[in-house]
PDB file of C-alpha atoms in Angstrom:
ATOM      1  CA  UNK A   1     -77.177  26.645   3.626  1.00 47.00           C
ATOM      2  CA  UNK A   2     -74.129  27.615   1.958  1.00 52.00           C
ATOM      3  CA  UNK A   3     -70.991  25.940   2.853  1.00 53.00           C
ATOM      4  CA  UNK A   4     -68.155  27.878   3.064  1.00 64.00           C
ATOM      5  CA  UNK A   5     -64.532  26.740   3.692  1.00 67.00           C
ATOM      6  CA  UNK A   6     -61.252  28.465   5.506  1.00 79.00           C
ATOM      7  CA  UNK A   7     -59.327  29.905   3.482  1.00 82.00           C
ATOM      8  CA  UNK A   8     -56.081  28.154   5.010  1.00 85.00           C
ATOM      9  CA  UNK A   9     -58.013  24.820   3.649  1.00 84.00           C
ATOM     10  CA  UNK A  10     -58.596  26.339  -0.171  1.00 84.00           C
ATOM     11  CA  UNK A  11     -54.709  27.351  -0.261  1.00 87.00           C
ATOM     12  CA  UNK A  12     -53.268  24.441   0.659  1.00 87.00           C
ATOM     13  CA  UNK A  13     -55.295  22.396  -1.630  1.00 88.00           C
ATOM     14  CA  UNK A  14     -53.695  24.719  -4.193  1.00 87.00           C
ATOM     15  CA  UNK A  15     -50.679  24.389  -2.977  1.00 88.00           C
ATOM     16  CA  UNK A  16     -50.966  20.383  -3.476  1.00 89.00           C
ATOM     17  CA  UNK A  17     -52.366  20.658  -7.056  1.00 90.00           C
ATOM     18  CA  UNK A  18     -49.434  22.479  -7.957  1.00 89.00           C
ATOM     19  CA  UNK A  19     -46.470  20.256  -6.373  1.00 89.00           C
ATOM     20  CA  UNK A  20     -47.723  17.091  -7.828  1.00 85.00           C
ATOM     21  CA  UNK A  21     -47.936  18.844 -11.646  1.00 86.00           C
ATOM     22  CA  UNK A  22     -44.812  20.140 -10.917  1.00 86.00           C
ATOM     23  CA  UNK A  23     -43.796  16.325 -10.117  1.00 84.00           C
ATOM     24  CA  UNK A  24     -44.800  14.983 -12.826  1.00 83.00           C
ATOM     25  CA  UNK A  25     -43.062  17.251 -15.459  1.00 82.00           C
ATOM     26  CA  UNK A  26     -39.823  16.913 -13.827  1.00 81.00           C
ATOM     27  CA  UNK A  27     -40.299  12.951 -14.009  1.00 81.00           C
ATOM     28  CA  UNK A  28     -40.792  12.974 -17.485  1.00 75.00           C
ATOM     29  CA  UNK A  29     -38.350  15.183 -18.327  1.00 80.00           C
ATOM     30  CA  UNK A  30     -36.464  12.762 -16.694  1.00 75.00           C
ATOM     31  CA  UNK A  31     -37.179  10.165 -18.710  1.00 74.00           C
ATOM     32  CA  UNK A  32     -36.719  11.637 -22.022  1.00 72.00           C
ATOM     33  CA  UNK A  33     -33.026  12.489 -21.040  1.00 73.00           C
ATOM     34  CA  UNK A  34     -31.897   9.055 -20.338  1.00 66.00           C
ATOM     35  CA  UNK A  35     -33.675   7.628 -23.525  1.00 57.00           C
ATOM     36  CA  UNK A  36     -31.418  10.332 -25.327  1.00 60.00           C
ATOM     37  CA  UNK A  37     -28.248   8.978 -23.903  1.00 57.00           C
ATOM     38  CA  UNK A  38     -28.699   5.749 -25.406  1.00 52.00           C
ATOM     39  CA  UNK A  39     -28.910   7.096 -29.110  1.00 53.00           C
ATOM     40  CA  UNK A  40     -25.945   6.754 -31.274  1.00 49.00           C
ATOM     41  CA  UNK A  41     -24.405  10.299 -31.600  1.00 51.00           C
ATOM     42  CA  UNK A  42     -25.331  11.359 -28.370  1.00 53.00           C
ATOM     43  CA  UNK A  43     -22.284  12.243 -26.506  1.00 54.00           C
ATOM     44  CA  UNK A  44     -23.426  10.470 -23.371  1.00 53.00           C
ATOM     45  CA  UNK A  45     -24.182   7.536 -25.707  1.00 48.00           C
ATOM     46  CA  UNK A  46     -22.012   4.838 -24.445  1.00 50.00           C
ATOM     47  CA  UNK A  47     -19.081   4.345 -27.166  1.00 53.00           C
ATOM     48  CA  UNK A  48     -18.452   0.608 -27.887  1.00 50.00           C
ATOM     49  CA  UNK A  49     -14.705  -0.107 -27.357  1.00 51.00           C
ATOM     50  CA  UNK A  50     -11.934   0.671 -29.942  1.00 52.00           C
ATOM     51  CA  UNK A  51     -11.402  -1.931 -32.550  1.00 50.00           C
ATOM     52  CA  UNK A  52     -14.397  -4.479 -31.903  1.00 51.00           C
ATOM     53  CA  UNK A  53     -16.850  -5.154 -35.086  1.00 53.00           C
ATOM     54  CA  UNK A  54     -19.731  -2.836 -34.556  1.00 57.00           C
ATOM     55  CA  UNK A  55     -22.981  -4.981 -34.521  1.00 63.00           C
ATOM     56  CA  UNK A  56     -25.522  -4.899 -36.854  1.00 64.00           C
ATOM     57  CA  UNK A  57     -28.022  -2.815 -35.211  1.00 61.00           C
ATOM     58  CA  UNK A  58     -31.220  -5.058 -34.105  1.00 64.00           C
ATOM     59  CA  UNK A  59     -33.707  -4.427 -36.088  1.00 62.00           C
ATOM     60  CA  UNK A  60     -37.545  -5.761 -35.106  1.00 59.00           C
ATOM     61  CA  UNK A  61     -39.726  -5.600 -37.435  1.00 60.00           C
ATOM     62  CA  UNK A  62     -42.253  -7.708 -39.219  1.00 65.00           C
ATOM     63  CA  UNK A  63     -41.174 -11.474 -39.656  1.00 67.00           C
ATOM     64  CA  UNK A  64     -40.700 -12.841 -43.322  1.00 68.00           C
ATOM     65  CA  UNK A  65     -43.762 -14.681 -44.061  1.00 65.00           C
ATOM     66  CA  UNK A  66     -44.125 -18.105 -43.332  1.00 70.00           C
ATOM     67  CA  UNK A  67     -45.154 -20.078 -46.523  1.00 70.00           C
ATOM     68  CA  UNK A  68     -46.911 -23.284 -45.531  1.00 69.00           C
ATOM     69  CA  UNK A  69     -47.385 -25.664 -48.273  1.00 67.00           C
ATOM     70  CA  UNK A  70     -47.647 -28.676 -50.217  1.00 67.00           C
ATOM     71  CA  UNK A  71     -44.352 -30.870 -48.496  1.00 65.00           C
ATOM     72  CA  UNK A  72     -41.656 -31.475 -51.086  1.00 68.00           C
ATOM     73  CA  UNK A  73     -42.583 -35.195 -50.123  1.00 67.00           C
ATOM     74  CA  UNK A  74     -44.144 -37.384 -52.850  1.00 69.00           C
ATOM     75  CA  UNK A  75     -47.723 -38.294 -51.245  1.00 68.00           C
ATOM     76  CA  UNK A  76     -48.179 -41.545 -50.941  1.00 72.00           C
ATOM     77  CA  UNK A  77     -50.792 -42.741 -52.821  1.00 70.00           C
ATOM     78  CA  UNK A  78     -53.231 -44.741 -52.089  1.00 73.00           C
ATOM     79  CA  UNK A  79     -55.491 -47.073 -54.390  1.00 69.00           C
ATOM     80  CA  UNK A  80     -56.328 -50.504 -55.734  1.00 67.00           C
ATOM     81  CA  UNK A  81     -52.658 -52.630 -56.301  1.00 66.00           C
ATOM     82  CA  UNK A  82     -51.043 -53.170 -59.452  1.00 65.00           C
ATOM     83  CA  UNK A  83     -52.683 -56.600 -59.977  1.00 67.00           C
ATOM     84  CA  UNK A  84     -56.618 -55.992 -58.978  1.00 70.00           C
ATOM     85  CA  UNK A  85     -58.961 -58.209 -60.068  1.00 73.00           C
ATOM     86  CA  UNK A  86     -61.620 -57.704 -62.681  1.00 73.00           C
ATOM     87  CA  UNK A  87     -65.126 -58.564 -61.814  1.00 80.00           C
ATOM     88  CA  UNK A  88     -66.593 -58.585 -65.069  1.00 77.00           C
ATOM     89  CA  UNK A  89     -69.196 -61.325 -66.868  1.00 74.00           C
ATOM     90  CA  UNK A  90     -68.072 -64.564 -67.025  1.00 72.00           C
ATOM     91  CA  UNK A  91     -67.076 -65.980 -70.559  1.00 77.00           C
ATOM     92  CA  UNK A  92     -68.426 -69.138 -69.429  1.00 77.00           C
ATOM     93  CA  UNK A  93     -71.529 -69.733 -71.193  1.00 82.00           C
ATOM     94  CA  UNK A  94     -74.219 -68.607 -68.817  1.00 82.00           C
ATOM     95  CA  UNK A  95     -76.629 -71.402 -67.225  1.00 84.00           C
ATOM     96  CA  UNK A  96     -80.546 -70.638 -67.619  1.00 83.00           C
ATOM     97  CA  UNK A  97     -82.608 -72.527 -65.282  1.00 86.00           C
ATOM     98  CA  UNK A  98     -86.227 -72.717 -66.021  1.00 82.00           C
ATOM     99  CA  UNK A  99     -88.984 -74.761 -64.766  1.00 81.00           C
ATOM    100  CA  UNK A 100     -89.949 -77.777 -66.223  1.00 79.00           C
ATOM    101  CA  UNK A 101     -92.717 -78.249 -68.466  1.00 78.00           C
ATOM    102  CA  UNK A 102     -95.311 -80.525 -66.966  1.00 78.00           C
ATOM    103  CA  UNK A 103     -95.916 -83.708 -68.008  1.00 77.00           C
ATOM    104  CA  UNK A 104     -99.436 -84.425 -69.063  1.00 77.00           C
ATOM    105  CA  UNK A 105    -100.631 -87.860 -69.323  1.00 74.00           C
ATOM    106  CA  UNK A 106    -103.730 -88.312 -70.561  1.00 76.00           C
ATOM    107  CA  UNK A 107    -105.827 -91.661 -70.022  1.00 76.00           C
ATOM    108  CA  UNK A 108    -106.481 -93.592 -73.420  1.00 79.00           C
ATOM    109  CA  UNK A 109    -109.813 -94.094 -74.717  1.00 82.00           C
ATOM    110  CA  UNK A 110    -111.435 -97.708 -72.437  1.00 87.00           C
ATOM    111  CA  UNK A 111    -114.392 -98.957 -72.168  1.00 90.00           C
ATOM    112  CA  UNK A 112    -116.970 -99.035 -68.858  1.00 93.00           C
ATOM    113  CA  UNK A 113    -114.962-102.583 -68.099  1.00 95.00           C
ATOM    114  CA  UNK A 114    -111.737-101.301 -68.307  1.00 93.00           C
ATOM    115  CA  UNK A 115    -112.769 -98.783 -66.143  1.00 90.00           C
ATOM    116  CA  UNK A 116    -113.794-100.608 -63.633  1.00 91.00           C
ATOM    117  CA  UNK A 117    -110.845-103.180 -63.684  1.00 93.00           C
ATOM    118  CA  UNK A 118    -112.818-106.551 -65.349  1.00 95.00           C
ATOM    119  CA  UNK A 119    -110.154-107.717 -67.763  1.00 96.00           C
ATOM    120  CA  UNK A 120    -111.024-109.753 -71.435  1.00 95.00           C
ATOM    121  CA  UNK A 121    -109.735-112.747 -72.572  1.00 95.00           C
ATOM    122  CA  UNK A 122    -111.354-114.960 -75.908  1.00 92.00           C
ATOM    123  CA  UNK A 123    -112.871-118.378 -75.602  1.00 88.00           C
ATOM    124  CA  UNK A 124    -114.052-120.254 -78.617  1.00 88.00           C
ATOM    125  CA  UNK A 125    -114.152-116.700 -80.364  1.00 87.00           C
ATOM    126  CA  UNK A 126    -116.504-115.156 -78.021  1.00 91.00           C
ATOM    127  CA  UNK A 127    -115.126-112.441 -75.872  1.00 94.00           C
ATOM    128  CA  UNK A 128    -115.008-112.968 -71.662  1.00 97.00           C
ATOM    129  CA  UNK A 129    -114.916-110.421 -69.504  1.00 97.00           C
ATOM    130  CA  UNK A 130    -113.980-111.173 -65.928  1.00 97.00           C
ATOM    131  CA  UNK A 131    -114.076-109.385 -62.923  1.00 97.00           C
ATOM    132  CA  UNK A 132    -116.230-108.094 -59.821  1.00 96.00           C
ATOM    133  CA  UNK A 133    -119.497-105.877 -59.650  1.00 96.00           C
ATOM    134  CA  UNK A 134    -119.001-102.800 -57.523  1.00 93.00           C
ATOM    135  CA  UNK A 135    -121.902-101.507 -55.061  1.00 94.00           C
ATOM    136  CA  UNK A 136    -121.364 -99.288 -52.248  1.00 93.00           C
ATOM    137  CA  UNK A 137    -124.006-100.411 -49.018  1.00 93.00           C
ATOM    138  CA  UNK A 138    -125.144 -97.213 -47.670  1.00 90.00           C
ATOM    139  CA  UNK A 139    -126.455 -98.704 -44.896  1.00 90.00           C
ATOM    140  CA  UNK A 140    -123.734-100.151 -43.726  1.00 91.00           C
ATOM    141  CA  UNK A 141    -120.915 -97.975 -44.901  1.00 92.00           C
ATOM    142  CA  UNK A 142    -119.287-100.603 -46.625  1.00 93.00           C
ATOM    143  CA  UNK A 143    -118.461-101.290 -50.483  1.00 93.00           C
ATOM    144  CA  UNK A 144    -119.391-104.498 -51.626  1.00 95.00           C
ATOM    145  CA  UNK A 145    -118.005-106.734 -54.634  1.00 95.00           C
ATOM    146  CA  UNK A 146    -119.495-109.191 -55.966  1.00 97.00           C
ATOM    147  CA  UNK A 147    -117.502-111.717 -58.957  1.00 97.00           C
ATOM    148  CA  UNK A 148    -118.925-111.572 -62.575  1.00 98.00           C
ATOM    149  CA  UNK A 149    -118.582-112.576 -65.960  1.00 97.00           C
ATOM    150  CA  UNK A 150    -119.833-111.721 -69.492  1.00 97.00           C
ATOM    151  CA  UNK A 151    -119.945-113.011 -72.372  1.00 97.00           C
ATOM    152  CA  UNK A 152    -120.567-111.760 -75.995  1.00 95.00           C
ATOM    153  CA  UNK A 153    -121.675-113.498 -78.257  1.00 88.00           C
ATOM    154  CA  UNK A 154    -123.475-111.880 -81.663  1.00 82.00           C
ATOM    155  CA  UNK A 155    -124.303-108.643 -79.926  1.00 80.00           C
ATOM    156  CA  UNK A 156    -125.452-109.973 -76.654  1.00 89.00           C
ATOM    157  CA  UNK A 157    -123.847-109.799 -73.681  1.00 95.00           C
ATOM    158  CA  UNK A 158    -124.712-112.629 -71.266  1.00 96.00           C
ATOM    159  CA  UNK A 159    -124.124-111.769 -67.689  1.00 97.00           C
ATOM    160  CA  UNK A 160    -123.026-113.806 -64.679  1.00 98.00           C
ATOM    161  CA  UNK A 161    -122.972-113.270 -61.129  1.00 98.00           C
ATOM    162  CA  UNK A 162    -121.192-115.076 -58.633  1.00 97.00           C
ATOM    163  CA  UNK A 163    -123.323-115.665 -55.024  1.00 96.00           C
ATOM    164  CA  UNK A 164    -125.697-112.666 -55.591  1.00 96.00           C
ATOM    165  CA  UNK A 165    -126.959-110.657 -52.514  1.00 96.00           C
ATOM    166  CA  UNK A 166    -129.947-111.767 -50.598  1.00 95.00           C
ATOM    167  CA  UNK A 167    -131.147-108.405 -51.365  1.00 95.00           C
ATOM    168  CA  UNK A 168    -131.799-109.433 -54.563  1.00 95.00           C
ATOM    169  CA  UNK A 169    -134.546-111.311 -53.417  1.00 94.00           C
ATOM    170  CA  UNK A 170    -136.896-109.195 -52.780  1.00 93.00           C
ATOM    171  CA  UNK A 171    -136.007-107.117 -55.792  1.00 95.00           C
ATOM    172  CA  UNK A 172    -138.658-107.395 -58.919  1.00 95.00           C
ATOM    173  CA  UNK A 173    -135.902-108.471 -61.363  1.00 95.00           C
ATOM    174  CA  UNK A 174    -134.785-111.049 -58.687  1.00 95.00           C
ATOM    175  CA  UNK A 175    -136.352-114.026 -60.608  1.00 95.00           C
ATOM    176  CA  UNK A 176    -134.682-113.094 -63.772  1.00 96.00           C
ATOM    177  CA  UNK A 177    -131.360-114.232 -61.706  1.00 96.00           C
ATOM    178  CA  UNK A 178    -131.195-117.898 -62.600  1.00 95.00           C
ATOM    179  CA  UNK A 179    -128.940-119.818 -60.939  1.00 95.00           C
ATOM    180  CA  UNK A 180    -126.683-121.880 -63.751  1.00 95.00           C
ATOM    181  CA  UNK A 181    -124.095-123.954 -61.806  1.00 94.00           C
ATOM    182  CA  UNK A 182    -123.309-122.870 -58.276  1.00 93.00           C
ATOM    183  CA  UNK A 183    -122.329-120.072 -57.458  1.00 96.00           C
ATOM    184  CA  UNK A 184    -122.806-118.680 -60.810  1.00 97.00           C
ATOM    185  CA  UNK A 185    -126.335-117.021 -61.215  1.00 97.00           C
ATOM    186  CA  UNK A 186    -127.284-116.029 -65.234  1.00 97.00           C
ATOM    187  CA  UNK A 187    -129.453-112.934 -65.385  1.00 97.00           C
ATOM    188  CA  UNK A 188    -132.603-113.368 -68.385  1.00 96.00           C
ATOM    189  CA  UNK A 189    -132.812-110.894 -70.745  1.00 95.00           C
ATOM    190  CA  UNK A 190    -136.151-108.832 -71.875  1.00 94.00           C
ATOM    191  CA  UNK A 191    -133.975-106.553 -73.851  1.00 94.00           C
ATOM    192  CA  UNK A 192    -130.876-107.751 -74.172  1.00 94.00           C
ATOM    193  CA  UNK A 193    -127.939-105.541 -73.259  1.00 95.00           C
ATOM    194  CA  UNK A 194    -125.974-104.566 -76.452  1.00 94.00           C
ATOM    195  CA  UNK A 195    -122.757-104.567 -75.082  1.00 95.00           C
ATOM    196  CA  UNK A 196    -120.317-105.516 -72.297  1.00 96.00           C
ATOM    197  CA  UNK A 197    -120.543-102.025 -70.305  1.00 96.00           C
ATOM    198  CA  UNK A 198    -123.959-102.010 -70.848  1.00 96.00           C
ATOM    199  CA  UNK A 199    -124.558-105.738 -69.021  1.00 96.00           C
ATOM    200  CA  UNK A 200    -122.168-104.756 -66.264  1.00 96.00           C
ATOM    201  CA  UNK A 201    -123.733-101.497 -65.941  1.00 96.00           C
ATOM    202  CA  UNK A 202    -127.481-102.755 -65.816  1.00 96.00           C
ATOM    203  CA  UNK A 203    -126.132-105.698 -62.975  1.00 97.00           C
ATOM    204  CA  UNK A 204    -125.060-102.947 -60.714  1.00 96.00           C
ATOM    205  CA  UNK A 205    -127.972-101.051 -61.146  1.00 95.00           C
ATOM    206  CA  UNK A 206    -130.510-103.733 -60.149  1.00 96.00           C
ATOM    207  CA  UNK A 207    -128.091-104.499 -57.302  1.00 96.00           C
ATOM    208  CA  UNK A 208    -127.541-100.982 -55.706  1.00 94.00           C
ATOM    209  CA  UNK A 209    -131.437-101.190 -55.963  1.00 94.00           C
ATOM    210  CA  UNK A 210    -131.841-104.127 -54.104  1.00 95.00           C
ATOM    211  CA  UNK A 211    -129.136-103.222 -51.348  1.00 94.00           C
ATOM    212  CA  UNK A 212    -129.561 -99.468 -50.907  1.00 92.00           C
ATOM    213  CA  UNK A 213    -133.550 -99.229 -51.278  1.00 80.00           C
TER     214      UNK A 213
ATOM    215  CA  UNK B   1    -119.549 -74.943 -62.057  1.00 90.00           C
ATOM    216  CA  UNK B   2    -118.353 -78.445 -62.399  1.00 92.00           C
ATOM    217  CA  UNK B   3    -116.669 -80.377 -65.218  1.00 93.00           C
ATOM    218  CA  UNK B   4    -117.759 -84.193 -66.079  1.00 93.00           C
ATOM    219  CA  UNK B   5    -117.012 -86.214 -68.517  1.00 93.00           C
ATOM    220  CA  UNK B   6    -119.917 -88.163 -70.005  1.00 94.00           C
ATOM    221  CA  UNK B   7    -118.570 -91.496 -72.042  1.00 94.00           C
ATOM    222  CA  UNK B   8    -120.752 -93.445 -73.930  1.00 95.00           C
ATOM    223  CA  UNK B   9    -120.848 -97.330 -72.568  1.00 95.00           C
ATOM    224  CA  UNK B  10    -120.025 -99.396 -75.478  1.00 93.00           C
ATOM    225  CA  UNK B  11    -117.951 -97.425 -77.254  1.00 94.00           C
ATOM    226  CA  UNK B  12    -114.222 -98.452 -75.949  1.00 92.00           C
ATOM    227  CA  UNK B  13    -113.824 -94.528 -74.494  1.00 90.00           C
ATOM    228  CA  UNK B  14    -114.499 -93.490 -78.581  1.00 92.00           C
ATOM    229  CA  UNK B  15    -117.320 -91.218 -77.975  1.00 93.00           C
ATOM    230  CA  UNK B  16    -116.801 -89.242 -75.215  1.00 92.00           C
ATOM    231  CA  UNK B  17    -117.970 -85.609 -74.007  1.00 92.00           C
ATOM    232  CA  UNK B  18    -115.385 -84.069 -72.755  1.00 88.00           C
ATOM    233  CA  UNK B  19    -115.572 -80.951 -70.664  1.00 85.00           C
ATOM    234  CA  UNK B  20    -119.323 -80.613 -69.788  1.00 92.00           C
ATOM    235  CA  UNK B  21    -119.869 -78.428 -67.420  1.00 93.00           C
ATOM    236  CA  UNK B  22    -122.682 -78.433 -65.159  1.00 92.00           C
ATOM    237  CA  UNK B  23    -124.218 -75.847 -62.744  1.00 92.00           C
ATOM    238  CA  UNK B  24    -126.033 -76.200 -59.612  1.00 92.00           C
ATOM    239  CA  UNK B  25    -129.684 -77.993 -59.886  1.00 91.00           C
ATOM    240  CA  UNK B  26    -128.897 -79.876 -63.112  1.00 92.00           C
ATOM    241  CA  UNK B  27    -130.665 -83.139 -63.640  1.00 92.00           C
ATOM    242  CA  UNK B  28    -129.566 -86.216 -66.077  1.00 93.00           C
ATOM    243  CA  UNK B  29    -132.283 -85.686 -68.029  1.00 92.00           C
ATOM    244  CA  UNK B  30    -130.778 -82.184 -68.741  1.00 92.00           C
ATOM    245  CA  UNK B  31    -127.017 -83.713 -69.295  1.00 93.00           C
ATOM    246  CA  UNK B  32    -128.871 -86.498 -71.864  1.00 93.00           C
ATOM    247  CA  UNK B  33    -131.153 -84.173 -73.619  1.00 92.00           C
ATOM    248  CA  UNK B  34    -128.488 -81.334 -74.155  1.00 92.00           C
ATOM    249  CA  UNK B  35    -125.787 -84.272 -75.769  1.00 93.00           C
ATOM    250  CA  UNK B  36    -128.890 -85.961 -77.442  1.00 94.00           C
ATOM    251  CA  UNK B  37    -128.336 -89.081 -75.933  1.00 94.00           C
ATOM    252  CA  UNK B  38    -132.023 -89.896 -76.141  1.00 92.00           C
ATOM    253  CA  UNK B  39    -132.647 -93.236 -74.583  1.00 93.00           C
ATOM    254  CA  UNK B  40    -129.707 -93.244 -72.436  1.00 95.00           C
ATOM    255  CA  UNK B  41    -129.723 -93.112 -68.671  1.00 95.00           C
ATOM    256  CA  UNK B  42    -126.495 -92.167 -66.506  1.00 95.00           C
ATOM    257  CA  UNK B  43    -124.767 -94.674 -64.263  1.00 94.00           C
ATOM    258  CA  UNK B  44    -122.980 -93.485 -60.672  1.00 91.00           C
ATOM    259  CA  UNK B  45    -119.702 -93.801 -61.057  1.00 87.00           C
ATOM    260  CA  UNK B  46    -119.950 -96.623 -57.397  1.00 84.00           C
ATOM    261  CA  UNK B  47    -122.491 -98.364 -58.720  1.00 86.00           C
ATOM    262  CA  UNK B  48    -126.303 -97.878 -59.953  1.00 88.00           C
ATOM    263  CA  UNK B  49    -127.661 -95.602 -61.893  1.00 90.00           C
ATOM    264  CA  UNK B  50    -128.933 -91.819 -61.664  1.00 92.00           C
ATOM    265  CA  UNK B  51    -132.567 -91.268 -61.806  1.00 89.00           C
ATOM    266  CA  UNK B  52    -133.911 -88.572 -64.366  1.00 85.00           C
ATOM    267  CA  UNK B  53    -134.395 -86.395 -62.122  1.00 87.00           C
ATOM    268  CA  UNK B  54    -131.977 -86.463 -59.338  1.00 90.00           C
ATOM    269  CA  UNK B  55    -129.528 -84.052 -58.228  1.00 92.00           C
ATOM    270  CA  UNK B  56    -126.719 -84.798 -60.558  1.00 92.00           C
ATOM    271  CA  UNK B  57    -124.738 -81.507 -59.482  1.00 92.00           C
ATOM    272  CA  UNK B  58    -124.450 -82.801 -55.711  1.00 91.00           C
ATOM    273  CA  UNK B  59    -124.044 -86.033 -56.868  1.00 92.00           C
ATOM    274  CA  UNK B  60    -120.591 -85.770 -58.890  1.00 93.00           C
ATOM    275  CA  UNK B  61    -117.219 -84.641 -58.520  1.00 93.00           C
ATOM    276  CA  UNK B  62    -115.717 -82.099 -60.316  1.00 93.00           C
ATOM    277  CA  UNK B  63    -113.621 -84.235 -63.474  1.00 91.00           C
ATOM    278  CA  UNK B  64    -115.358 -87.459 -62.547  1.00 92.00           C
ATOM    279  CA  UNK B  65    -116.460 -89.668 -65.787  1.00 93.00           C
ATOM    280  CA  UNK B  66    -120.191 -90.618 -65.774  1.00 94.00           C
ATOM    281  CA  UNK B  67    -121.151 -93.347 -68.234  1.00 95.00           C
ATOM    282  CA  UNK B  68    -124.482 -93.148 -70.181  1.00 96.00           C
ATOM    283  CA  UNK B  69    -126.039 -96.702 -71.018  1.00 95.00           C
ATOM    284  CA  UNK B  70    -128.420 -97.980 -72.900  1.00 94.00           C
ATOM    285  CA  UNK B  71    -131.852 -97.410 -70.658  1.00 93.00           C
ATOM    286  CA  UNK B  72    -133.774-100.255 -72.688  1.00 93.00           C
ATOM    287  CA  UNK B  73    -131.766-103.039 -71.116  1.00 93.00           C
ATOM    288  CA  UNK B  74    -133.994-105.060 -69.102  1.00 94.00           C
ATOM    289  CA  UNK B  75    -133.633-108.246 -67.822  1.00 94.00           C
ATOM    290  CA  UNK B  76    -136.934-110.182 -67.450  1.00 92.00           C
ATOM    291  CA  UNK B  77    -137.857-114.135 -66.932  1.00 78.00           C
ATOM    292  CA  UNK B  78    -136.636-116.646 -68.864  1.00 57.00           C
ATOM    293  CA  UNK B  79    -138.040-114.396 -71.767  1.00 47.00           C
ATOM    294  CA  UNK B  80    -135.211-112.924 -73.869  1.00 41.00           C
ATOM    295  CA  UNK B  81    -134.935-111.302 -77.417  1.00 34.00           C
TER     296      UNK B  81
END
């Protein structure tokens, strides 16, 4: 369907287009003659009065550059004071600390009887040895002691026993325990034992036998 | 492994055997026939002596001293040498 207009309507839309451009040229026409008046040399620039100092014109423009730097100011400086102290090694002569050696003490050579605590004394040039047969009673968790002595004389050692054990009784060597003056029982020799460790040593034998079998 | 010391009664602590070591099982007889102490027996260190052929290993302590004696000492009735 084509649409068609009056033509009144197309005319006066002209009509409209053509005041407004005309508007617009006159306005900036306008314009441009007022900026004119202000320009120095323009007669309808406005003349300053006779006799005053004409002013520097004002000029914008770029600013001078603004140089930031380093202030003229010393800096204050910062660090250790005048009198710092040196950590350094000490003159001092240094102190070693080491461990200590051990001590070793080593028992000295003894005999069986020293061992076992008899001491010796001499009679008449014989050598006596005094001091207590040892033997643990298993049965009755108990150590026993018993006192004894020996004697050497010429390579034999002549044991003594003070109050023997029942025990001993009904041991086969019992009989060779003699009794001598009371308490003191004398044990018989069949080989005679060589030494003092060896009589002390034989005595507690036949008594651990006697008490612990 | 445990270390003995097996001194020689008589001796004032002269002749001693020093660092024996002994293993599990081991018997006197093996202690006295290894030093040659032929005709010794060993004495407990409490009292008594060891028989040949006990358990000396579970019998000792390790750095005890075990004294060997004479094992022809006898005592007998009213008959001596």
């Amino acid at each position: 369907m084509e649409l068609t207009w009056p033509p009144w309507v197309f005319w006066g839309l002209v009509a409209v287009l053509v005041v407004c451009v005309v508007a617009s040229v006159f306005s900036h026409w306008a314009d441009l003659r007022q900026a004119r008046r202000h320009l120095p040399g323009n007669p309808h620039y406005p003349q300053p009065p006779l006799g005053e100092a004409t002013r520097p014109p004002l000029l914008a423009g770029p600013s001078a550059a603004l140089i930031v730097g380093p202030a003229e100011v010393p800096a204050v400086m910062i660090g250790p004071a005048g009198s710092s102290p040196v950590i350094g090694p000490s003159s001092a002569p240094a102190l070693t600390v080491v461990p200590a050696s051990p001590l070793s003490i080593e028992p000295p050579q003894r005999g069986a009887w020293d061992d076992r605590g008899w001491t010796q004394s001499s009679d008449n040039g014989w050598l006596v040895y005094d001091g207590r047969y040892h033997i643990p009673d298993r049965r009755r968790n108990e150590q026993r002691w018993f006192r004894g002595r020996v004697v050497v004389t010429n390579s034999r050692a002549e044991a003594y026993i003070a109050d023997p054990p029942v025990e001993i009784k009904k041991h086969p060597k019992g009989p060779c325990f003699q009794l001598v003056e009371a308490p003191w029982f004398r044990v018989n020799w069949h080989h005679p034992a060589p030494t003092v460790d060896d009589a002390i040593l034989y005595v507690e034998k036949v008594l651990d036998e006697a008490i612990n079998r | 492994m445990k270390r003995i010391i097996i001194a020689v009664a008589g001796t004032e602590g002269k002749r001693e055997y020093k660092d024996v070591q002994i293993l599990p099982g081991t018997k006197p007889r093996d202690v006295l026939g290894k030093l040659g102490l032929n005709g010794f027996q060993l004495s407990k260190p409490e009292g008594g002596a060891f028989g040949f052929n006990d358990d000396l290993y579970q019998a000792v302590a390790d750095q005890q001293k075990i004294y060997a004696t004479k094992a022809d000492v006898e005592a007998g009735r009213g008959v001596g040498a």
